[in-house]
């Protein structure tokens, strides 16, 4: 079990503390413009004890967490380094934290919208410093995820309503004394009641 020690002041510097940085990289040259709108596409890594930890995709079920030289992630353009806080963890303890995350962050579990390098960095930052990464780093993924959830919810709701209407039609054609409502208003109520269930 990893023993975790923190300084008494949140974000403060205690004896033996080392800084924890979030290194942010541009994924595309469009970020030069998108950054000012708060909608860039970024890769990120956590730098602590002169090692940068990051998460990436591959087809294997082994961990997608990797380590490298700080501020030099191949294929990405370094943008900035942000001091996230301080940790009293030793290099071995930090490595232990990364091993704890290894199962959750498998290479084949990577998802650009719901489990990407920025999600990993946020979890690692919270574990190491108690602080979350800045919201702008993963804002685009959150926006897309919300849009997909809304579209997915509407599609599911439409299918439920279509299914209910088919059931209502078949029930009313089989039995003239059916207790099920057959008016448009009652079908709408039925669909809206059904949409509250997941």
mmCIF file of C-alpha atoms in Angstrom:
data_model
loop_
_atom_site.group_PDB
_atom_site.id
_atom_site.type_symbol
_atom_site.label_atom_id
_atom_site.label_comp_id
_atom_site.label_asym_id
_atom_site.label_seq_id
_atom_site.Cartn_x
_atom_site.Cartn_y
_atom_site.Cartn_z
ATOM 1 C CA UNK A 1 0.000 0.000 0.000
ATOM 2 C CA UNK A 2 1.263 3.425 -0.910
ATOM 3 C CA UNK A 3 1.540 5.844 1.932
ATOM 4 C CA UNK A 4 0.579 9.335 0.882
ATOM 5 C CA UNK A 5 1.849 12.401 2.641
ATOM 6 C CA UNK A 6 0.781 15.941 1.860
ATOM 7 C CA UNK A 7 1.867 19.301 3.072
ATOM 8 C CA UNK A 8 -0.563 20.875 5.507
ATOM 9 C CA UNK A 9 -1.187 23.844 3.216
ATOM 10 C CA UNK A 10 -3.104 22.901 0.069
ATOM 11 C CA UNK A 11 -0.980 23.883 -2.900
ATOM 12 C CA UNK A 12 1.707 24.982 -0.451
ATOM 13 C CA UNK A 13 5.259 23.770 -0.261
ATOM 14 C CA UNK A 14 6.221 21.558 2.642
ATOM 15 C CA UNK A 15 9.640 20.171 3.528
ATOM 16 C CA UNK A 16 10.703 17.607 0.963
ATOM 17 C CA UNK A 17 7.925 18.596 -1.437
ATOM 18 C CA UNK A 18 8.477 18.469 -5.169
ATOM 19 C CA UNK A 19 6.496 20.361 -7.797
ATOM 20 C CA UNK A 20 3.919 18.624 -9.982
ATOM 21 C CA UNK A 21 3.431 20.138 -13.425
ATOM 22 C CA UNK A 22 0.832 19.601 -16.108
ATOM 23 C CA UNK A 23 2.582 19.745 -19.482
ATOM 24 C CA UNK A 24 0.150 20.680 -22.245
ATOM 25 C CA UNK A 25 0.755 19.992 -25.942
ATOM 26 C CA UNK A 26 -1.078 21.049 -29.093
ATOM 27 C CA UNK A 27 -2.496 18.189 -31.140
ATOM 28 C CA UNK A 28 -3.093 20.376 -34.170
ATOM 29 C CA UNK A 29 -1.888 23.688 -35.591
ATOM 30 C CA UNK A 30 -5.496 24.960 -35.446
ATOM 31 C CA UNK A 31 -4.983 25.252 -31.680
ATOM 32 C CA UNK A 32 -3.221 28.565 -32.271
ATOM 33 C CA UNK A 33 -6.642 30.068 -33.008
ATOM 34 C CA UNK A 34 -8.843 27.686 -31.005
ATOM 35 C CA UNK A 35 -6.829 28.301 -27.809
ATOM 36 C CA UNK A 36 -8.124 31.871 -27.618
ATOM 37 C CA UNK A 37 -11.688 30.599 -27.976
ATOM 38 C CA UNK A 38 -11.135 28.036 -25.221
ATOM 39 C CA UNK A 39 -11.673 25.114 -27.610
ATOM 40 C CA UNK A 40 -8.281 23.613 -28.371
ATOM 41 C CA UNK A 41 -7.440 19.929 -28.760
ATOM 42 C CA UNK A 42 -4.678 19.018 -26.326
ATOM 43 C CA UNK A 43 -2.457 16.187 -25.169
ATOM 44 C CA UNK A 44 -1.173 16.408 -21.613
ATOM 45 C CA UNK A 45 1.262 14.705 -19.277
ATOM 46 C CA UNK A 46 2.076 14.931 -15.569
ATOM 47 C CA UNK A 47 5.644 15.890 -14.681
ATOM 48 C CA UNK A 48 7.004 14.936 -11.262
ATOM 49 C CA UNK A 49 10.545 13.993 -10.176
ATOM 50 C CA UNK A 50 11.896 14.877 -13.663
ATOM 51 C CA UNK A 51 9.671 12.235 -15.327
ATOM 52 C CA UNK A 52 6.582 12.879 -17.427
ATOM 53 C CA UNK A 53 3.720 10.362 -17.219
ATOM 54 C CA UNK A 54 1.033 10.277 -19.893
ATOM 55 C CA UNK A 55 -1.663 7.987 -21.287
ATOM 56 C CA UNK A 56 -2.114 6.825 -24.861
ATOM 57 C CA UNK A 57 -3.962 4.270 -26.951
ATOM 58 C CA UNK A 58 -2.830 0.902 -28.281
ATOM 59 C CA UNK A 59 -4.585 -2.372 -29.098
ATOM 60 C CA UNK A 60 -3.314 -4.399 -26.141
ATOM 61 C CA UNK A 61 -5.019 -4.789 -22.767
ATOM 62 C CA UNK A 62 -1.803 -3.719 -21.005
ATOM 63 C CA UNK A 63 -1.433 -0.267 -19.494
ATOM 64 C CA UNK A 64 -1.497 2.760 -21.755
ATOM 65 C CA UNK A 65 0.445 4.823 -19.217
ATOM 66 C CA UNK A 66 3.950 5.653 -20.357
ATOM 67 C CA UNK A 67 6.796 7.793 -19.103
ATOM 68 C CA UNK A 68 9.175 10.059 -20.955
ATOM 69 C CA UNK A 69 11.288 13.167 -20.954
ATOM 70 C CA UNK A 70 9.339 16.203 -19.700
ATOM 71 C CA UNK A 71 8.101 18.647 -22.362
ATOM 72 C CA UNK A 72 9.186 16.342 -25.224
ATOM 73 C CA UNK A 73 6.317 14.113 -26.315
ATOM 74 C CA UNK A 74 6.898 12.858 -29.847
ATOM 75 C CA UNK A 75 4.240 13.897 -32.339
ATOM 76 C CA UNK A 76 2.955 16.833 -30.287
ATOM 77 C CA UNK A 77 3.913 20.499 -30.023
ATOM 78 C CA UNK A 78 4.685 21.655 -26.474
ATOM 79 C CA UNK A 79 2.453 24.588 -25.476
ATOM 80 C CA UNK A 80 2.935 25.265 -21.766
ATOM 81 C CA UNK A 81 3.730 23.873 -18.346
ATOM 82 C CA UNK A 82 1.374 24.609 -15.444
ATOM 83 C CA UNK A 83 2.342 24.199 -11.787
ATOM 84 C CA UNK A 84 -0.456 22.076 -10.301
ATOM 85 C CA UNK A 85 0.838 21.858 -6.750
ATOM 86 C CA UNK A 86 3.325 19.952 -4.643
ATOM 87 C CA UNK A 87 3.703 16.387 -3.467
ATOM 88 C CA UNK A 88 5.736 14.761 -0.730
ATOM 89 C CA UNK A 89 5.697 11.405 -2.523
ATOM 90 C CA UNK A 90 9.014 9.808 -3.389
ATOM 91 C CA UNK A 91 9.744 8.698 -6.961
ATOM 92 C CA UNK A 92 8.881 5.124 -5.894
ATOM 93 C CA UNK A 93 5.567 6.210 -4.409
ATOM 94 C CA UNK A 94 4.677 8.153 -7.567
ATOM 95 C CA UNK A 95 5.510 5.092 -9.649
ATOM 96 C CA UNK A 96 3.247 3.080 -7.323
ATOM 97 C CA UNK A 97 0.398 5.527 -8.023
ATOM 98 C CA UNK A 98 0.933 5.013 -11.751
ATOM 99 C CA UNK A 99 0.817 1.245 -11.218
ATOM 100 C CA UNK A 100 -2.493 1.684 -9.345
ATOM 101 C CA UNK A 101 -3.850 3.514 -12.401
ATOM 102 C CA UNK A 102 -2.477 0.887 -14.822
ATOM 103 C CA UNK A 103 -5.609 -1.286 -14.833
ATOM 104 C CA UNK A 104 -8.031 1.628 -15.221
ATOM 105 C CA UNK A 105 -5.967 3.195 -17.980
ATOM 106 C CA UNK A 106 -5.328 0.255 -20.323
ATOM 107 C CA UNK A 107 -4.258 1.071 -23.860
ATOM 108 C CA UNK A 108 -7.321 -0.558 -25.404
ATOM 109 C CA UNK A 109 -9.624 1.388 -23.030
ATOM 110 C CA UNK A 110 -8.541 4.748 -24.460
ATOM 111 C CA UNK A 111 -11.417 6.849 -25.757
ATOM 112 C CA UNK A 112 -10.873 10.295 -27.226
ATOM 113 C CA UNK A 113 -14.047 11.631 -25.586
ATOM 114 C CA UNK A 114 -14.492 9.735 -22.296
ATOM 115 C CA UNK A 115 -11.067 8.368 -21.270
ATOM 116 C CA UNK A 116 -8.170 10.267 -22.791
ATOM 117 C CA UNK A 117 -4.782 11.567 -21.656
ATOM 118 C CA UNK A 118 -6.412 14.584 -20.000
ATOM 119 C CA UNK A 119 -8.722 12.383 -17.909
ATOM 120 C CA UNK A 120 -5.643 10.448 -16.772
ATOM 121 C CA UNK A 121 -3.768 13.651 -15.914
ATOM 122 C CA UNK A 122 -6.720 14.952 -13.924
ATOM 123 C CA UNK A 123 -6.900 11.732 -11.877
ATOM 124 C CA UNK A 124 -3.125 11.753 -11.348
ATOM 125 C CA UNK A 125 -3.117 15.435 -10.324
ATOM 126 C CA UNK A 126 -5.877 14.884 -7.797
ATOM 127 C CA UNK A 127 -4.027 11.885 -6.349
ATOM 128 C CA UNK A 128 -0.658 13.680 -6.189
ATOM 129 C CA UNK A 129 -1.676 17.232 -5.228
ATOM 130 C CA UNK A 130 -5.394 17.303 -4.445
ATOM 131 C CA UNK A 131 -5.934 19.722 -7.359
ATOM 132 C CA UNK A 132 -7.797 19.218 -10.652
ATOM 133 C CA UNK A 133 -6.342 20.239 -13.999
ATOM 134 C CA UNK A 134 -7.669 23.464 -15.587
ATOM 135 C CA UNK A 135 -11.036 22.887 -17.264
ATOM 136 C CA UNK A 136 -9.935 24.324 -20.625
ATOM 137 C CA UNK A 137 -7.499 21.429 -21.165
ATOM 138 C CA UNK A 138 -10.293 18.888 -21.712
ATOM 139 C CA UNK A 139 -13.204 21.251 -22.491
ATOM 140 C CA UNK A 140 -13.726 20.088 -26.080
ATOM 141 C CA UNK A 141 -14.062 16.421 -25.038
ATOM 142 C CA UNK A 142 -16.621 17.392 -22.362
ATOM 143 C CA UNK A 143 -18.648 19.440 -24.845
ATOM 144 C CA UNK A 144 -18.660 16.626 -27.410
ATOM 145 C CA UNK A 145 -19.568 14.091 -24.712
ATOM 146 C CA UNK A 146 -22.530 16.211 -23.573
ATOM 147 C CA UNK A 147 -23.716 16.582 -27.165
ATOM 148 C CA UNK A 148 -23.390 12.831 -27.784
ATOM 149 C CA UNK A 149 -25.271 12.043 -24.575
ATOM 150 C CA UNK A 150 -28.069 14.421 -25.605
ATOM 151 C CA UNK A 151 -28.288 12.960 -29.126
ATOM 152 C CA UNK A 152 -28.093 9.420 -27.733
ATOM 153 C CA UNK A 153 -30.823 10.220 -25.209
ATOM 154 C CA UNK A 154 -33.064 11.606 -27.950
ATOM 155 C CA UNK A 155 -32.486 8.566 -30.162
ATOM 156 C CA UNK A 156 -33.283 6.187 -27.300
ATOM 157 C CA UNK A 157 -36.363 8.243 -26.394
ATOM 158 C CA UNK A 158 -37.554 8.187 -30.029
ATOM 159 C CA UNK A 159 -37.129 4.405 -30.210
ATOM 160 C CA UNK A 160 -39.026 3.954 -26.943
ATOM 161 C CA UNK A 161 -41.859 6.150 -28.226
ATOM 162 C CA UNK A 162 -41.955 4.295 -31.560
ATOM 163 C CA UNK A 163 -42.082 0.984 -29.694
ATOM 164 C CA UNK A 164 -44.850 2.226 -27.422
ATOM 165 C CA UNK A 165 -46.859 3.451 -30.402
ATOM 166 C CA UNK A 166 -46.503 0.071 -32.140
ATOM 167 C CA UNK A 167 -47.638 -1.676 -28.960
ATOM 168 C CA UNK A 168 -50.570 0.696 -28.641
ATOM 169 C CA UNK A 169 -51.589 0.153 -32.273
ATOM 170 C CA UNK A 170 -51.357 -3.622 -32.055
ATOM 171 C CA UNK A 171 -53.203 -3.677 -28.723
ATOM 172 C CA UNK A 172 -56.004 -1.466 -29.987
ATOM 173 C CA UNK A 173 -56.420 -3.501 -33.170
ATOM 174 C CA UNK A 174 -56.566 -6.776 -31.211
ATOM 175 C CA UNK A 175 -59.023 -5.603 -28.609
ATOM 176 C CA UNK A 176 -61.540 -2.787 -28.917
ATOM 177 C CA UNK A 177 -61.893 -2.615 -25.121
ATOM 178 C CA UNK A 178 -58.161 -2.127 -24.511
ATOM 179 C CA UNK A 179 -57.398 -0.116 -21.347
ATOM 180 C CA UNK A 180 -54.309 1.409 -23.062
ATOM 181 C CA UNK A 181 -54.646 5.021 -24.216
ATOM 182 C CA UNK A 182 -54.765 5.513 -27.982
ATOM 183 C CA UNK A 183 -54.978 9.286 -28.388
ATOM 184 C CA UNK A 184 -52.003 11.357 -29.508
ATOM 185 C CA UNK A 185 -52.018 13.281 -26.210
ATOM 186 C CA UNK A 186 -51.881 10.116 -24.134
ATOM 187 C CA UNK A 187 -49.085 8.718 -26.343
ATOM 188 C CA UNK A 188 -47.078 11.918 -25.804
ATOM 189 C CA UNK A 189 -47.591 11.640 -22.044
ATOM 190 C CA UNK A 190 -46.526 8.021 -22.201
ATOM 191 C CA UNK A 191 -43.353 8.890 -24.127
ATOM 192 C CA UNK A 192 -42.452 11.748 -21.821
ATOM 193 C CA UNK A 193 -42.976 9.516 -18.804
ATOM 194 C CA UNK A 194 -40.814 6.858 -20.429
ATOM 195 C CA UNK A 195 -38.026 9.355 -21.130
ATOM 196 C CA UNK A 196 -37.366 9.852 -17.441
ATOM 197 C CA UNK A 197 -36.057 6.320 -17.126
ATOM 198 C CA UNK A 198 -32.454 5.664 -18.152
#
